[in-house]
Structures are given as C-alpha cells and as structure tokens.
Tab-separated table of C-alpha atoms and ligand atoms in Angstrom:
chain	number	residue	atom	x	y	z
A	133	UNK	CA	86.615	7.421	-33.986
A	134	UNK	CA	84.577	10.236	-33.636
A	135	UNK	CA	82.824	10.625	-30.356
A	136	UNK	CA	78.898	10.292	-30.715
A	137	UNK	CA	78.203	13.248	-28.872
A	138	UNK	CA	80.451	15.951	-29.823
A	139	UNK	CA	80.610	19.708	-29.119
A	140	UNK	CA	77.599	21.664	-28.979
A	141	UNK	CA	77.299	25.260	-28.859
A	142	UNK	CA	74.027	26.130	-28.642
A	143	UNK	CA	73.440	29.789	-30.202
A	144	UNK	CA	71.259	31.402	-27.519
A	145	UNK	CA	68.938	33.427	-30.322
A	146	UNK	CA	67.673	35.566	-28.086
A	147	UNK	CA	67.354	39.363	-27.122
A	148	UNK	CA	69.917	40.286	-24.789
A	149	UNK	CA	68.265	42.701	-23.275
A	150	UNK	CA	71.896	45.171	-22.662
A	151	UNK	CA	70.018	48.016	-20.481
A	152	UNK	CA	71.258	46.372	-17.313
A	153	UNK	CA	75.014	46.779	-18.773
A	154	UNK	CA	75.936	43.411	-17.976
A	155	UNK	CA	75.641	41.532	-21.171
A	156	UNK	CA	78.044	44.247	-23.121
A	157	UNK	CA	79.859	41.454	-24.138
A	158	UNK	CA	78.789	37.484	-25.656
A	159	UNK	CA	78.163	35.808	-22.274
A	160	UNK	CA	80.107	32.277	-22.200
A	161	UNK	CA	79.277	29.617	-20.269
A	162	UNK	CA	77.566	25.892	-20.277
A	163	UNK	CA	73.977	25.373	-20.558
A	164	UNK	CA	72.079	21.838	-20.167
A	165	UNK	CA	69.626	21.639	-22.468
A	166	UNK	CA	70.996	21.142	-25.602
A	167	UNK	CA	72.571	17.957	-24.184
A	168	UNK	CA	70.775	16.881	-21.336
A	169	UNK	CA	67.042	17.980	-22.462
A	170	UNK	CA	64.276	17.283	-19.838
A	171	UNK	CA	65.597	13.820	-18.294
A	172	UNK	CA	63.856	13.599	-15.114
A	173	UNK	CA	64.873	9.995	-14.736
A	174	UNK	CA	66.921	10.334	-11.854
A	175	UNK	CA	66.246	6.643	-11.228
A	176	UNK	CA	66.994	5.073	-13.932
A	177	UNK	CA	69.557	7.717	-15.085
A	178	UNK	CA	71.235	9.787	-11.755
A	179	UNK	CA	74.057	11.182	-13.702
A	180	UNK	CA	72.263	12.567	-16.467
A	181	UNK	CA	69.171	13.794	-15.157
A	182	UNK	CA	68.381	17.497	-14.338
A	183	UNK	CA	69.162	17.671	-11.249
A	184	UNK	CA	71.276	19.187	-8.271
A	185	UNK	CA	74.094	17.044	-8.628
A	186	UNK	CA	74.084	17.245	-12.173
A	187	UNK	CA	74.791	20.893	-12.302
A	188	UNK	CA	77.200	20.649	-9.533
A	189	UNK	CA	79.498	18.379	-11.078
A	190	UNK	CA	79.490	20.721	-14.208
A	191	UNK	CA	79.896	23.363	-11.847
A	192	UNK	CA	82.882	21.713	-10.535
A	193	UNK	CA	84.569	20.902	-14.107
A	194	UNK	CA	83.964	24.598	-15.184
A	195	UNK	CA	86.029	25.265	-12.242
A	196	UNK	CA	88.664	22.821	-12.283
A	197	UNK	CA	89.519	22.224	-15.900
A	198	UNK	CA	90.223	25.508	-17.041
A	199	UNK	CA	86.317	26.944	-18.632
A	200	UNK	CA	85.834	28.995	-15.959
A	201	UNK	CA	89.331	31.198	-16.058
A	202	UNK	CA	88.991	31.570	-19.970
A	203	UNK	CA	85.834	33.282	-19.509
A	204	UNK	CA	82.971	30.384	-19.403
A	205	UNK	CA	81.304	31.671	-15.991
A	206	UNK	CA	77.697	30.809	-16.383
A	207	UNK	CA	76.225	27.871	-15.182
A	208	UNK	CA	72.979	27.803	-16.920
A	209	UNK	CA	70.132	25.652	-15.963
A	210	UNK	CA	66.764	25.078	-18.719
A	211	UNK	CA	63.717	23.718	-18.482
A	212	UNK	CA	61.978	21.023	-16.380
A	213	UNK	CA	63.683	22.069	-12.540
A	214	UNK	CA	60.365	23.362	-11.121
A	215	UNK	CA	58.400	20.871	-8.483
A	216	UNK	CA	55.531	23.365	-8.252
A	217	UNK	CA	54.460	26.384	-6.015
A	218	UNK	CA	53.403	26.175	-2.987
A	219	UNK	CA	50.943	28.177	-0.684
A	220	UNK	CA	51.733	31.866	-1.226
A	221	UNK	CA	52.269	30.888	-5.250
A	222	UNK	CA	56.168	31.029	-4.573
A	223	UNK	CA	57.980	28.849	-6.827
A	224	UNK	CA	59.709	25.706	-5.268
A	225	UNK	CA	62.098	23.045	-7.122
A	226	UNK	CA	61.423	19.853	-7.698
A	227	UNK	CA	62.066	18.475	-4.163
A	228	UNK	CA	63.956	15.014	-5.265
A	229	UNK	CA	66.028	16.481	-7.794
A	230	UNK	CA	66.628	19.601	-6.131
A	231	UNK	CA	66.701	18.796	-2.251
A	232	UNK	CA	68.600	21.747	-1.391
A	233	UNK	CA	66.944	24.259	-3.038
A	234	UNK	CA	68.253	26.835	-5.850
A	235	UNK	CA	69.628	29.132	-3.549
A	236	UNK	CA	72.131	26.374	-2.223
A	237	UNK	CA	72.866	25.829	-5.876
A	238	UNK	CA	73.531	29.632	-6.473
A	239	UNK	CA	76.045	29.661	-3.593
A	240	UNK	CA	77.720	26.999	-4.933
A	241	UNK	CA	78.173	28.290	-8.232
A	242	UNK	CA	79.561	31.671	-6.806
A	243	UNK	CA	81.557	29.959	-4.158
A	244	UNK	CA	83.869	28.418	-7.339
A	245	UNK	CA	83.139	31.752	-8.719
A	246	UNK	CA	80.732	30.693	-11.443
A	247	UNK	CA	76.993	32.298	-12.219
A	248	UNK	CA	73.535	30.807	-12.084
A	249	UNK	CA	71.183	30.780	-15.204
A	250	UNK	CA	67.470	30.070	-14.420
A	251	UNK	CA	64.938	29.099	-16.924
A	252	UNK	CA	61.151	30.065	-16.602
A	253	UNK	CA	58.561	30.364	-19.375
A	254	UNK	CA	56.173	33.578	-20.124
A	255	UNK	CA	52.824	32.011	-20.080
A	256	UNK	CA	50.554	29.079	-18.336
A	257	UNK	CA	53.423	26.747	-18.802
A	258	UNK	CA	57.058	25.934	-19.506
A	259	UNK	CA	57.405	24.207	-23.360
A	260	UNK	CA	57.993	21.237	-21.315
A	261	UNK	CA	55.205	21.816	-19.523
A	262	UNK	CA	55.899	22.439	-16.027
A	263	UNK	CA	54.566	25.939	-14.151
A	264	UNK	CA	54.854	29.344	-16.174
A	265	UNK	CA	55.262	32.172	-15.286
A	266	UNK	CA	51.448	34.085	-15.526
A	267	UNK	CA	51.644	37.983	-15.912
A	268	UNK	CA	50.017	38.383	-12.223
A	269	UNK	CA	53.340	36.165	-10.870
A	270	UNK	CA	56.339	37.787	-13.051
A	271	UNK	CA	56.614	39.809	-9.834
A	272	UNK	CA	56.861	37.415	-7.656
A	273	UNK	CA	58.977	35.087	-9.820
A	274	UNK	CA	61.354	38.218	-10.251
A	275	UNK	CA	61.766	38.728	-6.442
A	276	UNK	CA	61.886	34.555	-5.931
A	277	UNK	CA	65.478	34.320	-8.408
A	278	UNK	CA	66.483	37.377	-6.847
A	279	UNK	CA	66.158	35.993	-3.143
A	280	UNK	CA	68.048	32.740	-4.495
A	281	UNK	CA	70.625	35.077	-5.945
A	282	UNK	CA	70.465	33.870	-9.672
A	283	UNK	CA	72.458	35.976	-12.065
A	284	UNK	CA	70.692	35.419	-15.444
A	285	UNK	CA	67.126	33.993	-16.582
A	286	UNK	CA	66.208	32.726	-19.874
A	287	UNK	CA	62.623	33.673	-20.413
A	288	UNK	CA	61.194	31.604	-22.680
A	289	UNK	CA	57.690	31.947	-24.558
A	290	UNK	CA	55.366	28.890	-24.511
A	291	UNK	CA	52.161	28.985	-23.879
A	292	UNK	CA	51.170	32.525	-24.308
A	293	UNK	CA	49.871	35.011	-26.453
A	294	UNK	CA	51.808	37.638	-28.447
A	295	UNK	CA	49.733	40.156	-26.519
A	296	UNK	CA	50.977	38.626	-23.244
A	297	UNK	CA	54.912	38.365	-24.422
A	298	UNK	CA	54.320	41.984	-25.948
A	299	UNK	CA	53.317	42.954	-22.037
A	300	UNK	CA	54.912	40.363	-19.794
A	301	UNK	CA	58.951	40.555	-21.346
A	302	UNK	CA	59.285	44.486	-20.478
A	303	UNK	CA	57.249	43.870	-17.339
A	304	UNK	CA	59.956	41.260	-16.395
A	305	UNK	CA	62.944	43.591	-17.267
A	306	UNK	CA	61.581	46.015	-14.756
A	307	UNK	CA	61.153	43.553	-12.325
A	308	UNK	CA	64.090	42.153	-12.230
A	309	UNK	CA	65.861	45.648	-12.171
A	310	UNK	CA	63.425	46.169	-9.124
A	311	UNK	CA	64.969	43.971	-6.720
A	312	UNK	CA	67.748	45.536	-6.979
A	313	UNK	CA	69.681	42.487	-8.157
A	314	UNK	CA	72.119	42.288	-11.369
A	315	UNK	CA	70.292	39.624	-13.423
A	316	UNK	CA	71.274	39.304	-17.414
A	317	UNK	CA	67.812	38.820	-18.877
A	318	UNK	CA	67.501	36.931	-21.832
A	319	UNK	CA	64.306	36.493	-23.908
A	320	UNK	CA	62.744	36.296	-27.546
A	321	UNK	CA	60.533	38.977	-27.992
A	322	UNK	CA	60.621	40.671	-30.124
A	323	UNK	CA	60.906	37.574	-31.942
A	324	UNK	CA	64.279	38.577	-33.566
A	325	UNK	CA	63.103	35.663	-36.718
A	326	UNK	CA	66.274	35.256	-39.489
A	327	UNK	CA	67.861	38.542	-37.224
A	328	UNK	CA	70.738	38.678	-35.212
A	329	UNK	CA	72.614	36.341	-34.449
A	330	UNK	CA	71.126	34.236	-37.579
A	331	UNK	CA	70.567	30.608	-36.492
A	332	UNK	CA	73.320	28.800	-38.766
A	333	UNK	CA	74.184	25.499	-37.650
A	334	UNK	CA	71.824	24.961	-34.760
A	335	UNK	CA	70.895	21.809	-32.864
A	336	UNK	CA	73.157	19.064	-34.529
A	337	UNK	CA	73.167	16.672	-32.247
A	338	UNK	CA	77.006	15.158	-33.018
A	339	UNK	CA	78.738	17.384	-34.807
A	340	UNK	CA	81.808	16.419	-36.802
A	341	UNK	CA	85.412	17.865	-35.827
A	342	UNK	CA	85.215	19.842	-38.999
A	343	UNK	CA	81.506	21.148	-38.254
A	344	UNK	CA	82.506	21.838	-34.843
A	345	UNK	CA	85.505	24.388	-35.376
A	346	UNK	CA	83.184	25.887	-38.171
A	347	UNK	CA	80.386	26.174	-35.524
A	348	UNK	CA	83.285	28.152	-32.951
A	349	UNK	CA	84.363	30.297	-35.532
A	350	UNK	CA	81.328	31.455	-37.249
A	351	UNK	CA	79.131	32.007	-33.589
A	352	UNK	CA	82.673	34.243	-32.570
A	353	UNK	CA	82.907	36.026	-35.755
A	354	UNK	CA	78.881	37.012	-35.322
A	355	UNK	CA	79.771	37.764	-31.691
A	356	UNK	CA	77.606	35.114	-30.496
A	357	UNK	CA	77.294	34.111	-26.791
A	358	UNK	CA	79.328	31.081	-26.524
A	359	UNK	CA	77.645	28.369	-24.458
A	360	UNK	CA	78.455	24.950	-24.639
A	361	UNK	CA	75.904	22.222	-23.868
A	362	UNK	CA	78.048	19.157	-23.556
A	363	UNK	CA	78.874	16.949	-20.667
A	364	UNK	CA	81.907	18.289	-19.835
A	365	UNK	CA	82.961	14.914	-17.464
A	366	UNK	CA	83.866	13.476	-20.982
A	367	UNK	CA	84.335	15.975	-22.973
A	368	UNK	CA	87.472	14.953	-26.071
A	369	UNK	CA	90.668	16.857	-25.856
A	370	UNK	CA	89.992	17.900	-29.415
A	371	UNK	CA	86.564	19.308	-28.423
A	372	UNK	CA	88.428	21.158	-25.229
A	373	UNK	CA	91.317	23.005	-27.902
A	374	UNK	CA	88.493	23.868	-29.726
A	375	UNK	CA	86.549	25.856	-27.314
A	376	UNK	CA	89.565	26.822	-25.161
A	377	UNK	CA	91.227	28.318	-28.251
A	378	UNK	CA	92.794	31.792	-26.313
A	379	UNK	CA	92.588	33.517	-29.672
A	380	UNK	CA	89.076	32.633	-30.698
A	381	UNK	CA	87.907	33.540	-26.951
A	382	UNK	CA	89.624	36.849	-27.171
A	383	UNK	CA	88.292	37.551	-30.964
A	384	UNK	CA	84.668	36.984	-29.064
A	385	UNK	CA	85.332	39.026	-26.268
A	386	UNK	CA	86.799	41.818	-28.523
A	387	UNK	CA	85.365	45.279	-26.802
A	388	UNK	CA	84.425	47.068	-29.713
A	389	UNK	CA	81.507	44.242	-29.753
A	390	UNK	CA	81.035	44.718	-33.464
A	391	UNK	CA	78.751	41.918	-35.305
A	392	UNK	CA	80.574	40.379	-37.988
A	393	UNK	CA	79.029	39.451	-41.516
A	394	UNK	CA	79.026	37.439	-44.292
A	395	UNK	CA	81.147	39.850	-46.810
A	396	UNK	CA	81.082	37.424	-49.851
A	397	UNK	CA	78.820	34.234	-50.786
A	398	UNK	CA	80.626	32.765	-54.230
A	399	UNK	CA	79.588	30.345	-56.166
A	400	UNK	CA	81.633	27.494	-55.772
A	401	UNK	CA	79.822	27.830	-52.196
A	402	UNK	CA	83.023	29.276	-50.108
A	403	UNK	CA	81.724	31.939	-47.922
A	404	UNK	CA	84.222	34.678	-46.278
A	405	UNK	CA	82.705	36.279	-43.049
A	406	UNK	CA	84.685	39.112	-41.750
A	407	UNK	CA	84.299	41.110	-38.081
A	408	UNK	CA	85.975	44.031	-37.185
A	409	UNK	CA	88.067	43.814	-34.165
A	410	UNK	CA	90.061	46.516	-31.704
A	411	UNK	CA	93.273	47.890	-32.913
A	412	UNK	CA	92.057	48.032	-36.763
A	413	UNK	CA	92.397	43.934	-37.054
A	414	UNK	CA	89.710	41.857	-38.275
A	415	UNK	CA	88.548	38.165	-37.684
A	416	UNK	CA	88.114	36.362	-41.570
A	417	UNK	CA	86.260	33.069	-41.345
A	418	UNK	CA	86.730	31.354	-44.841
A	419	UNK	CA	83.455	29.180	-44.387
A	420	UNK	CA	82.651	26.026	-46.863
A	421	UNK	CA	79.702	24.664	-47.511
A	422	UNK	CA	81.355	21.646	-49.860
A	423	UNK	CA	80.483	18.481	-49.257
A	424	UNK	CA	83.217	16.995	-51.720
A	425	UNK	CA	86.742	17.651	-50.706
A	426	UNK	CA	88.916	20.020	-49.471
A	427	UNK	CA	88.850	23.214	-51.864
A	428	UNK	CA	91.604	26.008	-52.330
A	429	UNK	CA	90.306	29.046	-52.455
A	430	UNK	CA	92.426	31.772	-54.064
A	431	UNK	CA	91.864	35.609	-53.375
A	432	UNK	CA	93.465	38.827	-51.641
A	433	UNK	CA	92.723	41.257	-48.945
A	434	UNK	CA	91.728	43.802	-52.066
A	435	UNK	CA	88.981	40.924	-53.223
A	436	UNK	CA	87.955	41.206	-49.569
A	437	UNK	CA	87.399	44.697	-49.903
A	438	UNK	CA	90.563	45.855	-47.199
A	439	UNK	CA	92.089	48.604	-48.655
A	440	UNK	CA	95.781	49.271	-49.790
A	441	UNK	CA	97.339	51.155	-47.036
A	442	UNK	CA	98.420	49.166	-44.607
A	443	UNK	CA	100.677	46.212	-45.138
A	444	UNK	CA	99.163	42.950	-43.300
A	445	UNK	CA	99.886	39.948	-40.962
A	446	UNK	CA	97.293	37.154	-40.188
A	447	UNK	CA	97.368	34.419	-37.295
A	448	UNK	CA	95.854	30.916	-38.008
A	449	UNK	CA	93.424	30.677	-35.230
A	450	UNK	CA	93.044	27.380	-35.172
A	451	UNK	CA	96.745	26.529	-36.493
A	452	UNK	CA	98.402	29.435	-35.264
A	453	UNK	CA	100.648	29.858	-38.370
A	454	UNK	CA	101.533	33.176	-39.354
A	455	UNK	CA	101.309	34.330	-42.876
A	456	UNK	CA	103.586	37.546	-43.041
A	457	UNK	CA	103.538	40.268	-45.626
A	458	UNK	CA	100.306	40.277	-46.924
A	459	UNK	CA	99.433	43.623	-49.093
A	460	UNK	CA	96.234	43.831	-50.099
A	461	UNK	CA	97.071	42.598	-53.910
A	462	UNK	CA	98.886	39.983	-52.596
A	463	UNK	CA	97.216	36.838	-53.690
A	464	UNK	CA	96.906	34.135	-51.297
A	465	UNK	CA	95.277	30.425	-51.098
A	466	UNK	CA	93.237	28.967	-48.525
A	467	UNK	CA	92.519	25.400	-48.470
A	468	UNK	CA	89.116	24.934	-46.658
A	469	UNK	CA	87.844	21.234	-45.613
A	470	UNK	CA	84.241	20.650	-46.588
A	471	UNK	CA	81.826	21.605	-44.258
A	472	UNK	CA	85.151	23.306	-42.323
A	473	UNK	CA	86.664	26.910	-42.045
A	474	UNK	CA	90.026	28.280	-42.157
A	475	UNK	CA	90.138	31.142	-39.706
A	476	UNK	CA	92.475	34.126	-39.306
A	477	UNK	CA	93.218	36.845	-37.108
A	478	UNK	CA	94.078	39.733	-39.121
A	479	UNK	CA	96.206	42.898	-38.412
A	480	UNK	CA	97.649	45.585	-39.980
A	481	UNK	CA	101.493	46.059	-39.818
A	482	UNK	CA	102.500	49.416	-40.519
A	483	UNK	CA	100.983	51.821	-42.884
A	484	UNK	CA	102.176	52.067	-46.453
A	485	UNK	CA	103.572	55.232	-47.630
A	486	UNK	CA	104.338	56.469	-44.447
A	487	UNK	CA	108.015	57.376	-43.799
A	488	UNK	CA	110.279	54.836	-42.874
A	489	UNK	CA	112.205	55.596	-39.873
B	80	LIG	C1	46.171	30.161	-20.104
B	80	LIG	O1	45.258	29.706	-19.153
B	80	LIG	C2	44.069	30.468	-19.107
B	80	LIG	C3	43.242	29.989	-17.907
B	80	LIG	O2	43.128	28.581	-17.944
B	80	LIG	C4	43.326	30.314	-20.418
B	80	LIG	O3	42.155	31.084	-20.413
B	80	LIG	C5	44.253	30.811	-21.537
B	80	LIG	O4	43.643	30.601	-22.786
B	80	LIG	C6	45.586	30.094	-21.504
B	80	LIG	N1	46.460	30.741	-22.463
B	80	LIG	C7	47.172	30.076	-23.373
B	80	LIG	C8	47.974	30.880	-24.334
B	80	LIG	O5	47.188	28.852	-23.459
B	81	LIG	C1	68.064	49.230	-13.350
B	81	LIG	O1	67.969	50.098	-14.458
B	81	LIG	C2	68.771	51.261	-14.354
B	81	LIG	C3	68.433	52.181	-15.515
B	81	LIG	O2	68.599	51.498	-16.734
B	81	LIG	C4	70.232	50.865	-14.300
B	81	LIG	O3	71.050	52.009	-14.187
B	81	LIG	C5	70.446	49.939	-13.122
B	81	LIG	O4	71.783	49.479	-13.143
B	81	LIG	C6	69.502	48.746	-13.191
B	81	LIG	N1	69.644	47.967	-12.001
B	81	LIG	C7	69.681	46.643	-11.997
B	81	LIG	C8	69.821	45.989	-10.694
B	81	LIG	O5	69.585	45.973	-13.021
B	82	LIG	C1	91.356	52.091	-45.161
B	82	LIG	O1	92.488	52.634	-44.532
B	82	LIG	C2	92.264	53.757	-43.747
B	82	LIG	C3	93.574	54.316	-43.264
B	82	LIG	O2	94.336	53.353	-42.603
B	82	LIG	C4	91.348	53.353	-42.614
B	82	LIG	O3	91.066	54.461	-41.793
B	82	LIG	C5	90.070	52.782	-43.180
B	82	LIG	O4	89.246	52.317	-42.137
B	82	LIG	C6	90.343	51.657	-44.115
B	82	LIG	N1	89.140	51.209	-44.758
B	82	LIG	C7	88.750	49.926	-44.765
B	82	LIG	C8	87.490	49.634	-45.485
B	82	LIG	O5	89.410	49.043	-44.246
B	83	LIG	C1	95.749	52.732	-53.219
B	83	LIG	O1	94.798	52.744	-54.248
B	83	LIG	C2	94.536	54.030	-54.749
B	83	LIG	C3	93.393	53.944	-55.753
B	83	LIG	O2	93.260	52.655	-56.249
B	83	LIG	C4	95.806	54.604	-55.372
B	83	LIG	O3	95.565	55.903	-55.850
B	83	LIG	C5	96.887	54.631	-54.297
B	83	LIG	O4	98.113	55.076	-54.876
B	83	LIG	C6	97.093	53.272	-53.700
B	83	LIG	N1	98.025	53.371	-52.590
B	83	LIG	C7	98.993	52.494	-52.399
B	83	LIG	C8	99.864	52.754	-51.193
B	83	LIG	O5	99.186	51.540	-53.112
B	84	LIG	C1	96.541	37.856	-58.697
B	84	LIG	O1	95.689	37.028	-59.403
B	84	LIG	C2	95.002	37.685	-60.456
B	84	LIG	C3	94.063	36.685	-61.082
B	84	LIG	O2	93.189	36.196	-60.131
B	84	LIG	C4	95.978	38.233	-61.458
B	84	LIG	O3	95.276	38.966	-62.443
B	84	LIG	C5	96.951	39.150	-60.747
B	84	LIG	O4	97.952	39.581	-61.651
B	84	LIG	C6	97.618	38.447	-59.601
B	84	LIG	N1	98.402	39.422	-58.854
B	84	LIG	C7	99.646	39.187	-58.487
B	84	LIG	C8	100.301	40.308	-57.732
B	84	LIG	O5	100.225	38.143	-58.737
C-alpha cells in the first residue's frame, strides 16, 4: 500500500542569489514546510509541531541515516518560529516552542555537521502572519541570524509592495554580506514567474512511487536544489533509494552546473529532457505524461540530436542496467510508466573514426 504521505521535494523557486559563492551548486537538504506547514499545536500535536524538538530530531535522522553524508546538509526551518521582538526590536522565537533559542538550534545543527535555514518575510508580516521583516529592521534582522550563526535565509515576500521587494531584497544581500557571515540567501525577486527552475510538479501532497522518481529526476536534470520536506522518522525504504540514489545525487551535483531542458515534447505526450554533464556525458530523462499504461518509446541518440562521433554507453539511474554500444543511429526502446520516467546517465565511449590502437 502506498504510504499517504510520500516523498516531497519541494522545488525552492527562488533566486539564488550566487554572489556570495556558496550556492554554486543545487543546495540539498530537508525543509519543513511542505510537510509540516504552520502547526503550532504543540499540545495537541508535540511531534509534529514547529518546534525545537521537531527540527532536532530531523536534525538527528539527517545525521544518522545516511542524508547528511550524501550531500543533504541543510536543515531548513519556514514560517511560523517567531514569538515576537522584544525591547530593542530584536527578533526572539517563540518562547514555548523554541525554549532554547535559535542559536542553540544552530549549534546543534553544526555540531552533527548540518546547516541552519531561517525563514523571514520582506514586509509587515510573514504569509502566515507572524512579524516581517520592515525595510528599517532588515539590518537588524541581518545581524540577529548572523549572531545565531544561521547559514541560509529564505526571504519570502508577503505583505509588501513591489517597490519595497525591489529595495529591501538587495538591501538584505548586503546586509547579510555585512556581518561578515557566509549566509546562502534565497529570495523571489525578481519574481523569476514560468523561469528557472519552472515549477513542474509542485506541492502534491502524496505523491505516487511513479510521480516521485519522476519528481527526482526531472528537479536533478533542471539542476534543482533538492530539498525534501518529509518526516524523515518514517520515511519508506522506497522513498529513501529514491532520494539516496548516488547517481542521481552526483548528476545534481555535476560541476559544470549546466540547466538541463526539455529537448523534445511529442505528441503521444513522452517528453525527453536532456542536461549536459562533466566529461561530455549527459543526463536523458524520458518523461511521460500518460495516464494509460506503460508506453515504449522508440528513438536514437541521432533523434536526440547527439551527434555521430562518439560511440555511447548509458547507466539506468534508477535500475542501474547498462545498455552498451549505443551509436547514435542505433535505435533503442524505452518503456516509460505513466506519469513515470526512465532515466539514464549517458557517456561517450571512444570516438569514432579515431585510430584503433
Ligand atoms: C505595512 O504597514 C504600514 C503601517 O501600518 C502600512 O502603511 C502599509 O500599507 C503596510 N503595507 C502593506 C503592503 O501591507
Ligand atoms: C561579500 O561580498 C563580497 C563581494 O561579492 C564577497 O567576496 C564576500 O565573500 C562576501 N562575504 C560574505 C560574508 O558573504
Ligand atoms: C559532437 O561531437 C564533437 C566531437 O566529439 C563534440 O565536440 C560536440 O560537442 C558534439 N556535439 C553535440 C551536439 O553533441
Ligand atoms: C557523421 O555524419 C556526417 C554528416 O551526416 C558524415 O559526413 C560523417 O561521415 C558521419 N561520421 C560518422 C563517423 O559516421
Ligand atoms: C531505425 O528506425 C527507423 C524508423 O524509425 C528506420 O528507418 C531505420 O532504418 C532504423 N535504423 C536501424 C539502424 O535499424
């Protein structure tokens, strides 16, 4: 039976702002929102509401259960933490779910070797309503994460005007470079609308197993960050292979950080995305949008536009099968499950027509 809640990576559609150098890469990590929303109700609901213990115990799984040596390091918080400010305008946690304060938190997530993610909101209030951050306190709030040692904020953009996004996002940027602190910024303006990364498959709330490995493997092949929003006490062991897939990680993390793109849209609604990678491979995400039944898909590397020189090998990321001795004429089948993706590593073998030693 399919668990109800299933994997969820939620596409952080933001600007990553990249000045800073530390975002050269998709950041990967866990993020609460897309699971655990703004629960408050630590009474009614301790292990699921936003809270302290909450993030420590994800803290501790990204540790212990492998996320955090794959490459999942950030620990990111969202909306609905903040208590309030108090007399000099500083801002404070909520004291009940929070009693030891986000710096405690931060040193806890560095102390297993993970990174903090704060939330705050450009403008009179948070979408959930709880304290913005005003342009006369983006100083402040800038120095305040920095003193707690945070290592990214998610700047969101409720409750204000264009005009005050337009001023307050670059006014953040330099004030978080002010302190003197590496902190990965992340915010929408400009609004990067039907941009980069586009928003394909966003907020389903239980995914299928199908939907989820097409969700992986399109967000890597767009070089997406990866961060998972799911409760990772009870996470599947099908939802863990999926997002611990070596391969996939290392196809995200590939340094040449090139976007993939969809290369071909056809009619009987297969779509083939294809990213170039480091050492002249490529990712090839055979994506369908059936709802029917599985469909075989027949094509070649020359269909794909990849020309005829080299002589190829692909992996099966998700499969790990190896298809040998692929030339670019060669024509090959993939059999895609509706709403599901057959993936594949790509790499070139040896040149054609040079001399064979
Ligand atoms: C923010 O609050 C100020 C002062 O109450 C108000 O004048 C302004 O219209 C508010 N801005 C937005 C975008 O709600
Ligand atoms: C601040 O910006 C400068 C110039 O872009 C950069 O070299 C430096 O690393 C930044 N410092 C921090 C702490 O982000
Ligand atoms: C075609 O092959 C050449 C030589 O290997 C290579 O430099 C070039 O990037 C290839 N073009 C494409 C579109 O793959
Ligand atoms: C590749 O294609 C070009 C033009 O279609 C052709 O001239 C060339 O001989 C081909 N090379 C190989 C190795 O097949
Ligand atoms: C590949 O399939 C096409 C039809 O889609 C056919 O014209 C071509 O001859 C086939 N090539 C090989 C090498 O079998």
């Amino acid at each position: 039976m399919l668990q109800k809640t299933v994997v969820l990576l939620a596409l952080v559609a933001q600007v990553l702002m990249l000045e800073n150098g530390l975002l050269r890469k998709p950041p990967m990590g866990w993020l609460a929102w897309e699971r655990f929303r703004c629960n408050t109700n630590c009474d009614e609901d301790p292990k699921n509401c936003i809270s302290e213990r909450l993030f420590m115990e994800m803290a501790d799984h990204l540790a212990q259960d492998g996320w955090r040596d794959l490459g999942y390091t950030y620990l990111n918080m969202d909306d609905c933490w903040i208590g309030g400010r108090d007399a000099k305008g500083r801002l404070v946690p909520d004291p009940k779910r929070f009693p030891n304060g986000i710096a405690f938190l931060a040193d806890y997530a560095h102390s297993l070797g993970l990174k903090l993610g704060i939330y705050e909101d450009l403008g009179n209030f948070t979408c959930m309503g709880y304290p913005g951050t005003t342009l006369d306190k983006v100083i402040q709030d800038a120095q305040t994460f920095a003193e707690w040692k945070v290592d990214m904020l998610k700047l969101d953009g409720c409750f204000s005007t264009p005009e005050e996004r337009a001023k307050g996002y670059p006014k953040m940027a330099a004030a978080l470079n002010a302190t003197g602190r590496p902190i990965a910024f992340s915010c929408s303006w400009p609004a990067y609308e039907g941009g980069l990364p586009p928003k394909l498959l966003i907020g389903n709330f239980g995914l299928s197993f199908e939907q989820a490995r097409a969700q992986m493997a399109l967000w890597t092949v767009l070089a997406a960050p990866l961060f998972m929003s799911t409760d990772l006490r009870t996470i599947s062991a099908q939802n863990t292979d999926i997002l611990q897939n070596p391969l996939m990680i290392k196809i995200n993390q590939d340094p040449l950080g090139i976007q993939g793109r969809r290369i071909l849209k056809e009619k009987s609604h297969i779509e083939v995305y294809m990213r170039p990678l480091a050492n002249e491979a490529s990712a090839l995400v055979f994506f369908s949008r059936r709802t029917d039944m599985p469909y075989r898909y027949h094509t070649s590397l020359a269909q794909l536009n990849f020309n005829n020189s080299s002589m190829y090998e692909a992996q099966n990321v998700y499969t790990g099968d190896v298809i040998s001795g692929l030339h670019s004429k060669t024509n090959f089948t993939v059999i895609i499950n509706p709403s599901g993706v057959v993936m594949w590593y790509l790499y070139p073998i040896r040149k054609l027509g040079t001399p064979q030693h």
